Short mmCIF file of C-alpha atoms in Angstrom, two decimals:
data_model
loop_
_atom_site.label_atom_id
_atom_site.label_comp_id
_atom_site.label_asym_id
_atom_site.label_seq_id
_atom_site.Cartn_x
_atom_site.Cartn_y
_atom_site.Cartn_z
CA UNK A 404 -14.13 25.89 -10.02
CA UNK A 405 -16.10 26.74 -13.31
CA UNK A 406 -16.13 30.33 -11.81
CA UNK A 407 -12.61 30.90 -11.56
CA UNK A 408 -11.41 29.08 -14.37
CA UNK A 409 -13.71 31.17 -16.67
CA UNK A 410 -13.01 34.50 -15.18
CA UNK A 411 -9.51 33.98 -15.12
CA UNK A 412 -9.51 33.01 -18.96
CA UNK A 413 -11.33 36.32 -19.28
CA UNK A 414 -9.53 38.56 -17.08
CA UNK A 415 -6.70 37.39 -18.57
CA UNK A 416 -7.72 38.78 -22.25
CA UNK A 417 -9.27 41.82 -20.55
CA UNK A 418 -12.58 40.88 -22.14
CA UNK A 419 -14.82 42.05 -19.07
CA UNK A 420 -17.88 41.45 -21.24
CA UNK A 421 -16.71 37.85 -20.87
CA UNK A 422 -16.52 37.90 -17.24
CA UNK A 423 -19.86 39.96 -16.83
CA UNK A 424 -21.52 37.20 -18.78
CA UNK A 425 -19.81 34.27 -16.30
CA UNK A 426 -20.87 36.83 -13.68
CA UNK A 427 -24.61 36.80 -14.76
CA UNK A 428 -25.26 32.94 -15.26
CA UNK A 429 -23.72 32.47 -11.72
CA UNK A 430 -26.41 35.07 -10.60
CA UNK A 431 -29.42 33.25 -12.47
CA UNK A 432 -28.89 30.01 -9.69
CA UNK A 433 -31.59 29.87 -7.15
CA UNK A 434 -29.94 30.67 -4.14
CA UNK A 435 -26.99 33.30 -5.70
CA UNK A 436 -27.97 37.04 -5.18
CA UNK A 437 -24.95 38.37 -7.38
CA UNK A 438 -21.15 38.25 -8.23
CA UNK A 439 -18.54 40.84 -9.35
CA UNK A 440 -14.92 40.99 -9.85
CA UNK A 441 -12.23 43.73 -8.48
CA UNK A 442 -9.04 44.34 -9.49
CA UNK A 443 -5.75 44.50 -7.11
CA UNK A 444 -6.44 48.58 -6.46
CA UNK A 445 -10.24 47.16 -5.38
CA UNK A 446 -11.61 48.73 -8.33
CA UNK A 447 -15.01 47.30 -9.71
CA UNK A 448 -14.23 45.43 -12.49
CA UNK A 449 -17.69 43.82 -13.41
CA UNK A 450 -20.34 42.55 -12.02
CA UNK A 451 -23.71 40.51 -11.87
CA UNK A 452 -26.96 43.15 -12.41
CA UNK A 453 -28.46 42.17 -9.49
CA UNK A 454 -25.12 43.22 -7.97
CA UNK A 455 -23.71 46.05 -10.20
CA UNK A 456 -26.15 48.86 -8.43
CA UNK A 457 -25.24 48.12 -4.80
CA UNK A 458 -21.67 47.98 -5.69
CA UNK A 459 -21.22 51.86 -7.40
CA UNK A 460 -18.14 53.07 -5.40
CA UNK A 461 -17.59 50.17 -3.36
CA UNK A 462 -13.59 49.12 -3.20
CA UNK A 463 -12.35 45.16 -2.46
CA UNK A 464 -8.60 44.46 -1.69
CA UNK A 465 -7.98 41.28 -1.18
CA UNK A 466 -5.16 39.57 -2.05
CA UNK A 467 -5.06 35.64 -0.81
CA UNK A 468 -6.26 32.82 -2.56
CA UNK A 469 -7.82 31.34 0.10
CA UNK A 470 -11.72 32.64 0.71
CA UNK A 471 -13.31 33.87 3.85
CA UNK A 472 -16.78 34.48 4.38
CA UNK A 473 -19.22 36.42 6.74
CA UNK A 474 -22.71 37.52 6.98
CA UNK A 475 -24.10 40.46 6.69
CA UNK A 476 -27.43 42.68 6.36
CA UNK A 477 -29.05 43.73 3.12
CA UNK A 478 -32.33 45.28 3.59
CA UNK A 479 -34.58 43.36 5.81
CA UNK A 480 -32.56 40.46 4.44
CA UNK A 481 -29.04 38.64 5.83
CA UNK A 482 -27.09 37.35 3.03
CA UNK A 483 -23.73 35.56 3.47
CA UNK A 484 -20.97 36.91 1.66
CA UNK A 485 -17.51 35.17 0.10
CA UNK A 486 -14.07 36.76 -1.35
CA UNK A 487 -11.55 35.20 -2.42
CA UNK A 488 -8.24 36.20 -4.75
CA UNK A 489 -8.49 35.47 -7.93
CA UNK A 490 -4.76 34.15 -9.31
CA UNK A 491 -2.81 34.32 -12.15
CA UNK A 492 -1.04 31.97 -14.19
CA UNK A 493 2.26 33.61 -12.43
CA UNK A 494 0.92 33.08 -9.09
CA UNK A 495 0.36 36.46 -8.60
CA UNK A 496 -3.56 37.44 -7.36
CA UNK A 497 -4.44 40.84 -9.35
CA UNK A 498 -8.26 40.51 -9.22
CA UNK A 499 -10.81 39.44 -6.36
CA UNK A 500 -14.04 37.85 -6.56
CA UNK A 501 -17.13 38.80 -4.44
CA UNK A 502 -20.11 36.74 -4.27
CA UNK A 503 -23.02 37.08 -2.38
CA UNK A 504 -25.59 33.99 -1.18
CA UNK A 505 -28.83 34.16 0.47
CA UNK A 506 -28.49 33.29 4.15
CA UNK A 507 -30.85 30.20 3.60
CA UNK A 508 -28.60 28.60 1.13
CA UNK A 509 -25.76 28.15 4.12
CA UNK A 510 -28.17 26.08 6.41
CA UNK A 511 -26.80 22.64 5.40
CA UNK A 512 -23.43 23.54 5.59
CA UNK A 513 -23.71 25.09 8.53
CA UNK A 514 -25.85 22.36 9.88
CA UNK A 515 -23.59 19.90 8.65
CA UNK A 516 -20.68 21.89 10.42
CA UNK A 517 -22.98 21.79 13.33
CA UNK A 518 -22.98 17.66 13.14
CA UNK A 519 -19.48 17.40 12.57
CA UNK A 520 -18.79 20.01 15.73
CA UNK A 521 -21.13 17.48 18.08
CA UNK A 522 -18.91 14.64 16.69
CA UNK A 523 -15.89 15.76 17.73
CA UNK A 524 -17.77 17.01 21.03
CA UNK A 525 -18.49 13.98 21.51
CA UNK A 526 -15.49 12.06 20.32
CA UNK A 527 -13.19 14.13 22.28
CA UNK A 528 -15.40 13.92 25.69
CA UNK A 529 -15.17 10.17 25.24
CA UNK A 530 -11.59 10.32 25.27
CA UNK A 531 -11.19 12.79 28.35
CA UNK A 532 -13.45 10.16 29.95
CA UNK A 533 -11.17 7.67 29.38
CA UNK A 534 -8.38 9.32 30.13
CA UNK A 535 -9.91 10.71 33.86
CA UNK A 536 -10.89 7.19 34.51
CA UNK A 537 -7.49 6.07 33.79
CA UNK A 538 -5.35 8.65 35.63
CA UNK A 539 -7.67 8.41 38.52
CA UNK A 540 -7.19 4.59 39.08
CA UNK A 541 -3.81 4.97 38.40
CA UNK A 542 -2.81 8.07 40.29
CA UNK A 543 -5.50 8.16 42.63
CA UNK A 544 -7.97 4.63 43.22
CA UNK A 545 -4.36 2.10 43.44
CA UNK A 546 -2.29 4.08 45.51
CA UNK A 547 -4.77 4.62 48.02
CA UNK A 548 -5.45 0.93 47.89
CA UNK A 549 -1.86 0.20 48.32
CA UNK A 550 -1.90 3.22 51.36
CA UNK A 551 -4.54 1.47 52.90
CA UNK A 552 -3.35 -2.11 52.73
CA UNK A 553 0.34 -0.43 54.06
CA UNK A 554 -1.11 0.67 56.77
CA UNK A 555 -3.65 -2.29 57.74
CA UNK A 556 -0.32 -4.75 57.52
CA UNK A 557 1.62 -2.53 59.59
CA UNK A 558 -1.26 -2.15 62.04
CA UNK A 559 -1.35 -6.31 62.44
CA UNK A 560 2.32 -6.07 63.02
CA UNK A 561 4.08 -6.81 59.69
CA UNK A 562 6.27 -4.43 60.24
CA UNK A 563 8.70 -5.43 57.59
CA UNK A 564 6.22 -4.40 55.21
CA UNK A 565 7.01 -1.55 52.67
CA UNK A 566 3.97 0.82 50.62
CA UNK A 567 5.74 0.62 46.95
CA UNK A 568 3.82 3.63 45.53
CA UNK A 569 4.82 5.28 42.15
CA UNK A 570 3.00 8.76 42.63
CA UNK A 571 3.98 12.54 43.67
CA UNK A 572 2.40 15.00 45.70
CA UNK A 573 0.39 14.20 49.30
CA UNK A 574 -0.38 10.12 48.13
CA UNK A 575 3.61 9.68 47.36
CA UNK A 576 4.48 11.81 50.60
CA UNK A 577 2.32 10.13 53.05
CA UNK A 578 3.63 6.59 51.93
CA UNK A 579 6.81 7.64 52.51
CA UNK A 580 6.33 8.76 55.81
CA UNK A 581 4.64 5.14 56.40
CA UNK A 582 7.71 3.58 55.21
CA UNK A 583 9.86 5.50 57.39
CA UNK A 584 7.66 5.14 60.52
CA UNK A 585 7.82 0.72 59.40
CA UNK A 586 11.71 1.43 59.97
CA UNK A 587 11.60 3.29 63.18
CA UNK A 588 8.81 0.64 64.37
CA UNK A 589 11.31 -2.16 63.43
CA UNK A 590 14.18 -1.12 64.50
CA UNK A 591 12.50 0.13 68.15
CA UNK A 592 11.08 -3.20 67.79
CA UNK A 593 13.95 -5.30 67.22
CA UNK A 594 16.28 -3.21 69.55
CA UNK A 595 12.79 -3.25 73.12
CA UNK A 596 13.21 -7.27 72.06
CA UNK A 597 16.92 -6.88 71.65
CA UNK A 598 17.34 -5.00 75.39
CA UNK A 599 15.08 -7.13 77.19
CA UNK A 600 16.73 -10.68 75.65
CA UNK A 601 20.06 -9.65 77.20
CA UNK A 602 18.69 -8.32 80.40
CA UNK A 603 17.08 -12.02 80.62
CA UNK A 604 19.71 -13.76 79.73
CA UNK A 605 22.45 -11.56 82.14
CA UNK A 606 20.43 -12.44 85.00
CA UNK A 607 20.51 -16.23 83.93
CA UNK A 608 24.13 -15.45 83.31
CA UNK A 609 24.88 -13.85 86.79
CA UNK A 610 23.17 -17.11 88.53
CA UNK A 611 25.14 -19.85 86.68
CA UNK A 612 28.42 -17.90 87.22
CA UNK A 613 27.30 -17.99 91.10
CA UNK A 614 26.33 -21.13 91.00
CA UNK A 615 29.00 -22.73 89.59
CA UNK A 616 31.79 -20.35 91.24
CA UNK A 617 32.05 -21.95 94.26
CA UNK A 618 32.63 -25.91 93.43
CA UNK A 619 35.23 -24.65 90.68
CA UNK A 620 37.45 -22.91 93.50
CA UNK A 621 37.08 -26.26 95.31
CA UNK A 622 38.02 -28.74 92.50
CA UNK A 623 40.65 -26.47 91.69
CA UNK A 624 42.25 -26.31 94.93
CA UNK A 625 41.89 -29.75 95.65
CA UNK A 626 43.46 -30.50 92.07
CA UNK A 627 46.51 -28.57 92.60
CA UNK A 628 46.95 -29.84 96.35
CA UNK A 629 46.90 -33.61 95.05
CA UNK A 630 49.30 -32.21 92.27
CA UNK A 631 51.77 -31.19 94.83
CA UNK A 632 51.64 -34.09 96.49
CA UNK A 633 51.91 -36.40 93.86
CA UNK A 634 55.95 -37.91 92.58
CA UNK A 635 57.03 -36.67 89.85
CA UNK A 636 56.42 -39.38 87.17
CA UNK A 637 53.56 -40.72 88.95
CA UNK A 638 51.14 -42.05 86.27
CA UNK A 639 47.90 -39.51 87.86
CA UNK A 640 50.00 -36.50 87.14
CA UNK A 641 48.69 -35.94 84.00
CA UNK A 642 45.11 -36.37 84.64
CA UNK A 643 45.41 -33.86 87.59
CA UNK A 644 46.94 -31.28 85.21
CA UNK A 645 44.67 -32.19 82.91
CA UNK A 646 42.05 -31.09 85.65
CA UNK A 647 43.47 -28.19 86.64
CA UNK A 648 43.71 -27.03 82.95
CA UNK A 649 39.90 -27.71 82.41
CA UNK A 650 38.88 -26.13 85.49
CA UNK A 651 40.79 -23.15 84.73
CA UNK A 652 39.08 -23.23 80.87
CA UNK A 653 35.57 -23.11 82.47
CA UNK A 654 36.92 -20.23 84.54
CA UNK A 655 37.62 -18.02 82.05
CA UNK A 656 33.86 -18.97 80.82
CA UNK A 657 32.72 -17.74 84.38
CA UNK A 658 34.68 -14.62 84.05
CA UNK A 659 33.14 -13.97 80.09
CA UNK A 660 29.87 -14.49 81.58
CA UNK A 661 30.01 -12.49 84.55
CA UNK A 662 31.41 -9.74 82.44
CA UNK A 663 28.36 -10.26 80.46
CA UNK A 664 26.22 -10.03 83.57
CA UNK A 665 27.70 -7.08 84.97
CA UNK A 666 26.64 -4.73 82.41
CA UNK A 667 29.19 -2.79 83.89
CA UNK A 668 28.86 1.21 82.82
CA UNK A 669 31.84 2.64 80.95
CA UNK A 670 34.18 5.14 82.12
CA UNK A 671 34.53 7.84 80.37
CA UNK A 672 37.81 9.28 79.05
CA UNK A 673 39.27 10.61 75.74
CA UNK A 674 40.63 8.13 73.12
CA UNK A 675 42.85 8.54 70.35
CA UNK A 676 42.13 6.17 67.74
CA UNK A 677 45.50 5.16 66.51
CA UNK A 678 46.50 4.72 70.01
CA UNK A 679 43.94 2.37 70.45
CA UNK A 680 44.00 0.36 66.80
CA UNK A 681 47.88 -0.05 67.74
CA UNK A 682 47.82 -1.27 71.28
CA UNK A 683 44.96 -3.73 70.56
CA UNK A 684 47.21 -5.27 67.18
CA UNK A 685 50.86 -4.86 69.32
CA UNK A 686 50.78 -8.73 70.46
CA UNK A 687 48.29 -10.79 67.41
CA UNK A 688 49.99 -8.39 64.62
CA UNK A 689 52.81 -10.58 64.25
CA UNK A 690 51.52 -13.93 65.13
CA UNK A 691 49.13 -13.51 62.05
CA UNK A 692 51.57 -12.65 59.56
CA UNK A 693 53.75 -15.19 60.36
CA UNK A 694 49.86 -17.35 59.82
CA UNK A 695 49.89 -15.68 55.68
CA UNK A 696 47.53 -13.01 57.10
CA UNK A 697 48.33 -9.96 55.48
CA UNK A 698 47.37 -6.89 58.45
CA UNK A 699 46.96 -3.45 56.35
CA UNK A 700 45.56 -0.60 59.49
CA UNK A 701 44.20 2.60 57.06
CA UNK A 702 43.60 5.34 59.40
CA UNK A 703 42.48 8.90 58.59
CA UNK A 704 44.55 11.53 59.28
CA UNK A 705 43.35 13.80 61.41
CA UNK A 706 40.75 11.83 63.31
CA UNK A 707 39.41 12.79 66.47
CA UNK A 708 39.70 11.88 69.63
CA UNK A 709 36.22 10.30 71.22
CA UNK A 710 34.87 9.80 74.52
CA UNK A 711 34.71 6.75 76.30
CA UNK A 712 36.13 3.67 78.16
CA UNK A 713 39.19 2.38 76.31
CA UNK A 714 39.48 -0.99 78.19
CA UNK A 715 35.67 -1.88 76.99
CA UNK A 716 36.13 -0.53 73.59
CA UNK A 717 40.05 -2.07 73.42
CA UNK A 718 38.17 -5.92 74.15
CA UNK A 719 35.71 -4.71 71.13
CA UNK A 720 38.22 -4.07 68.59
CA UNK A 721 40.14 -7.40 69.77
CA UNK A 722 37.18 -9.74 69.25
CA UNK A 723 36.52 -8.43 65.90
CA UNK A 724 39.85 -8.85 65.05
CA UNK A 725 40.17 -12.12 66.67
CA UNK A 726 37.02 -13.63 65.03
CA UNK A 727 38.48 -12.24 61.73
CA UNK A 728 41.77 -14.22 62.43
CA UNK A 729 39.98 -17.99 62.80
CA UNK A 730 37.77 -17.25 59.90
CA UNK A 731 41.33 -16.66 57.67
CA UNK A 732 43.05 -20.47 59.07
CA UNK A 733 44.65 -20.60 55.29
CA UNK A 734 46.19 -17.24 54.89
CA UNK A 735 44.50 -13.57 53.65
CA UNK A 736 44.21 -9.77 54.35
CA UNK A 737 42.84 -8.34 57.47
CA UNK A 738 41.99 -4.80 57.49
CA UNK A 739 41.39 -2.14 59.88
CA UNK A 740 39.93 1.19 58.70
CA UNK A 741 39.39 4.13 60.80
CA UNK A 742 37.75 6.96 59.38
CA UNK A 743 35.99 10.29 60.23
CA UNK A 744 31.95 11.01 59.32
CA UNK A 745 30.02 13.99 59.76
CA UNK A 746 26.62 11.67 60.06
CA UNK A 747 26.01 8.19 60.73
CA UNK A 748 23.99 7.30 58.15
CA UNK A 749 20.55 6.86 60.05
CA UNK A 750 17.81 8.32 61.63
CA UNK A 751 18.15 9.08 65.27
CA UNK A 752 14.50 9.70 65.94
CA UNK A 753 12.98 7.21 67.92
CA UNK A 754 9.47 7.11 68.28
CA UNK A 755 8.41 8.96 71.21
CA UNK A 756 12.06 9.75 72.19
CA UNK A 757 14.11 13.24 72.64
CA UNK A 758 17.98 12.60 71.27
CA UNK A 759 20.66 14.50 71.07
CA UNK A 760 22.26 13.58 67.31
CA UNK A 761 26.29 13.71 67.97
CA UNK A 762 28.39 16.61 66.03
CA UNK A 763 30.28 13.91 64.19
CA UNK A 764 31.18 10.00 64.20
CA UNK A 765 33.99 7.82 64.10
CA UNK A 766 34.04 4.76 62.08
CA UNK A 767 36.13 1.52 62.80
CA UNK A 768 35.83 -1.18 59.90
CA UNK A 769 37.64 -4.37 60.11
CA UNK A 770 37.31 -6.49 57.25
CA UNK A 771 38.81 -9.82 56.18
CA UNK A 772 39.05 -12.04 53.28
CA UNK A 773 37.87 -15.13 54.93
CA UNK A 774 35.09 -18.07 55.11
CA UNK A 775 32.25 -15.34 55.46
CA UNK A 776 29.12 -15.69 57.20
CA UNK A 777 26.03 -17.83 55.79
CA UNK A 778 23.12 -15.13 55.35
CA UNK A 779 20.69 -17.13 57.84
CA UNK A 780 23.20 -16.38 60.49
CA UNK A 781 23.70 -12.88 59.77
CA UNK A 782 20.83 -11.75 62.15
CA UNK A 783 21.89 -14.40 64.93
CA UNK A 784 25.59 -13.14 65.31
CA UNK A 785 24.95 -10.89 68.14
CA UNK A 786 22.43 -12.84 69.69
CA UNK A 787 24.30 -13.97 73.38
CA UNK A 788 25.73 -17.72 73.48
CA UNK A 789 25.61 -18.30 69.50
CA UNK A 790 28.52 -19.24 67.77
CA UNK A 791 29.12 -21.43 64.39
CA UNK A 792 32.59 -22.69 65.84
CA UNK A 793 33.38 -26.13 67.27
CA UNK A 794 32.47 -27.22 70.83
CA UNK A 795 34.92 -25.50 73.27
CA UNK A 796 36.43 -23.46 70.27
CA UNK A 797 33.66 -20.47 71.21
CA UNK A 798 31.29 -19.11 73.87
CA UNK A 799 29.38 -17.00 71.41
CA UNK A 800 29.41 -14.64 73.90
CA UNK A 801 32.32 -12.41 72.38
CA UNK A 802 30.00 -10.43 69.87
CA UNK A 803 27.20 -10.01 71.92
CA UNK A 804 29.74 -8.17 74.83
CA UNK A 805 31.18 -6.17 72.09
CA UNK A 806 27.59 -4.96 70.89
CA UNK A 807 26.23 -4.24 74.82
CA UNK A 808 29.36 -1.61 75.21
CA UNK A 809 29.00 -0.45 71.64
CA UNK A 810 25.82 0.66 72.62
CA UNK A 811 26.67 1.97 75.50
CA UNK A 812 29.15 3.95 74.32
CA UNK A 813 26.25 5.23 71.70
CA UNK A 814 27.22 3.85 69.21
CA UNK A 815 26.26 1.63 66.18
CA UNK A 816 27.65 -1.92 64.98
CA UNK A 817 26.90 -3.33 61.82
CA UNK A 818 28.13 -6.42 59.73
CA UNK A 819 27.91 -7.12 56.19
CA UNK A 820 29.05 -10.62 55.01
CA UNK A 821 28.87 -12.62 52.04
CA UNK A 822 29.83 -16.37 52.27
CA UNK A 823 32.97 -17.48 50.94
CA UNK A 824 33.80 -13.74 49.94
CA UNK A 825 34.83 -12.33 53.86
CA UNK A 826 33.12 -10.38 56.70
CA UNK A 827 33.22 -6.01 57.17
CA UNK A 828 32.11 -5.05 60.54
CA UNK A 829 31.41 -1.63 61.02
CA UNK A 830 31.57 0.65 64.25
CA UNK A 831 30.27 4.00 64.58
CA UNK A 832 31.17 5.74 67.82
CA UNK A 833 30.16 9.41 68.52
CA UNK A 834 32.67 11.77 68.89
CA UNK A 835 30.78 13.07 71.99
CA UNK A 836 28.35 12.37 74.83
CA UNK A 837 25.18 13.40 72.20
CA UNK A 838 24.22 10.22 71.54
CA UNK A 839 23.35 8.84 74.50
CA UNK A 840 21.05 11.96 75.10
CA UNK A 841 19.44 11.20 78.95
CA UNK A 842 19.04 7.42 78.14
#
């Protein structure tokens, strides 16, 4: 600072005896060799006399105020030489300085740099530490925890279990294909359960139709024979009708549940779907409106015909609606939607299994506005012989038929419900064979 203050004042006056002299007592410190001054053309100026030989015909340009240094040989010696601009009271840098240190005079500063390198070395490898140990439990250490405790619960059967991993690359793909194999376990699980409930449950079905067949044709013959023969006005009149009405209730029940039984196979024939929403609404249609129930039928135009039994698939559509009717008793809206879709909104891979996906779906939705379903009945409602109505209102039989020839036809059926708010039941039916592959 001394330096440049008193070589500018100098400079300034042009009194280069001035700056000589500032040169020299600079020079007479231990570990200085020499100094000099340029001007902005690199012209020597002045300079130390240690200095002033060495530096006959030697140019310096350099105009920025801030120094650089490097070192270089002299002799058998290294010395470390500095420049920097020399400014003006303007701003302006017309002369340069030059001054030249023995090489052992930069050891402490350079060892000092040296320290403050190993610091930050240091510092800085401490951090990366950190930050490796951190991304690697994070990224690396939890998600494979989470992988393998995934895959031990889904190997002990919780198969409702789901890997929640946030991560990319091979960890996030491989839970996802866990997850989606959990699914396809499930619902393979729920549906080999599913199959071999009904087929248990037909058979039991089959027997007690048998069964109790015969002595219903018996006390209904014998009830209408006494009925004949009784006067008009006779007081066991009505108790024999009342007979011949209960026999013929229980009847119908044998009928539902050899239906049921029968798992008969569909036949197979095209379908138009307004053809089919209006010939199943033709008789309730009326009777419900005239009940407050609102009937709105939104159907797609242009929807294509599909393939399969129109009878089965006409009793489907009338239980849905039916069951939508007694949960409306006070008046609403009853909807039917029909609806084209290119897919049907799930995987058709089945573990181990070879099937055809369909070219495109159909959709019936019939929604109401009624008394909903509770949620710990939602997964019961297609289970055969449960029902939420009254005794002798319901079989509970009516959903589980309409699911058997859903499937059957390939199809899907699906309910959403909230309680109080109304039902939507949903059925996807190929538009061809595809889905039912070689089943």
């Amino acid at each position: 600072m001394a330096l440049g203050v008193g070589a500018l004042h100098h400079l300034e006056k042009g009194d280069m005896q001035g700056v000589t002299a500032i040169l020299e007592a600079i020079s007479q410190q231990a570990d200085v060799m020499g100094a000099a001054v340029f001007d902005r053309e690199g012209n020597l100026l002045a300079a130390s006399r240690s200095m002033a030989p060495e530096l006959k015909g030697e140019r310096q340009v350099y105009t920025e105020t801030e120094g650089k240094g490097y070192l270089e040989e002299q002799g058998e010696r290294r010395a470390y030489t500095y420049i920097a601009g020399i400014p003006d009271a303007s701003g302006q840098v017309p002369w340069s300085l030059r001054l030249v240190l023995y090489e052992r005079s930069m050891l402490p500063y350079v060892l000092q740099a040296r320290n403050h390198i190993l610091i930050a070395i240091g510092v800085l490898t401490s951090i990366l530490s950190v930050l490796v140990i951190y991304v690697s439990q994070k990224q690396i250490a939890r998600p494979l925890r989470a992988l393998t405790e995934g895959a031990e619960a889904l190997g002990q059967g919780e198969l409702d279990r789901r890997i929640e991993i946030d991560a990319e690359g091979e960890i996030g793909t491989l839970a996802e294909a866990l997850n989606r194999m959990a699914v396809n376990l499930e619902t393979s699980n729920r549906a080999i359960i599913q199959s071999e409930k009904l087929a248990a449950i037909g058979q039991l079905a089959a027997g007690i139709a048998h069964e109790i067949g015969t002595p219903l044709n018996v006390i209904s013959g014998s009830a209408e024979y006494l009925l004949m023969e009784a006067e008009a006005g006779a007081g066991q009149t009505e108790e024999l009708k009342t007979i011949v009405a209960e026999v013929g209730h229980i009847a119908g029940l044998v009928k539902r549940l050899m239906a049921f039984a029968w798992q008969e196979e569909p036949r197979i024939g095209p379908i138009g779907m307004a053809d089919l929403v209006e010939s199943v609404l033709a008789l309730p249609r009326r009777q419900m409106e005239k009940q407050g129930i609102q009937v709105e039928v939104i159907l797609a135009p242009g929807l294509p015909e599909i393939q399969g039994d129109r009878d089965q698939l006409q009793q489907v559509l009338l239980n849905l609606i039916m069951n939508a009717w007694q949960a409306m008793a006070g008046g609403g809206r009853l909807r039917v939607i029909g609806r084209h879709r290119a897919e049907s909104g799930e995987r058709e891979e089945r573990l181990g299994q070879d099937r055809r996906t369909p070219s495109g779906w159909v959709e019936l939705v019939v929604e109401d506005t009624g008394t909903g379903i509770p949620a710990a009945n939602l997964q019961k409602i297609f289970d055969p012989f449960f029902t939420t109505k009254e005794v002798g209102a319901g079989t509970g039989l009516g959903l589980a038929i309409a699911h058997r020839i859903v499937e059957a036809h390939g199809g899907r059926i699906r309910v959403t419900s909230q309680e109080g708010m109304g039902s939507r039941f949903a059925v996807l039916l190929p538009t061809d064979r595809g889905g039912r592959g070689n089943d």
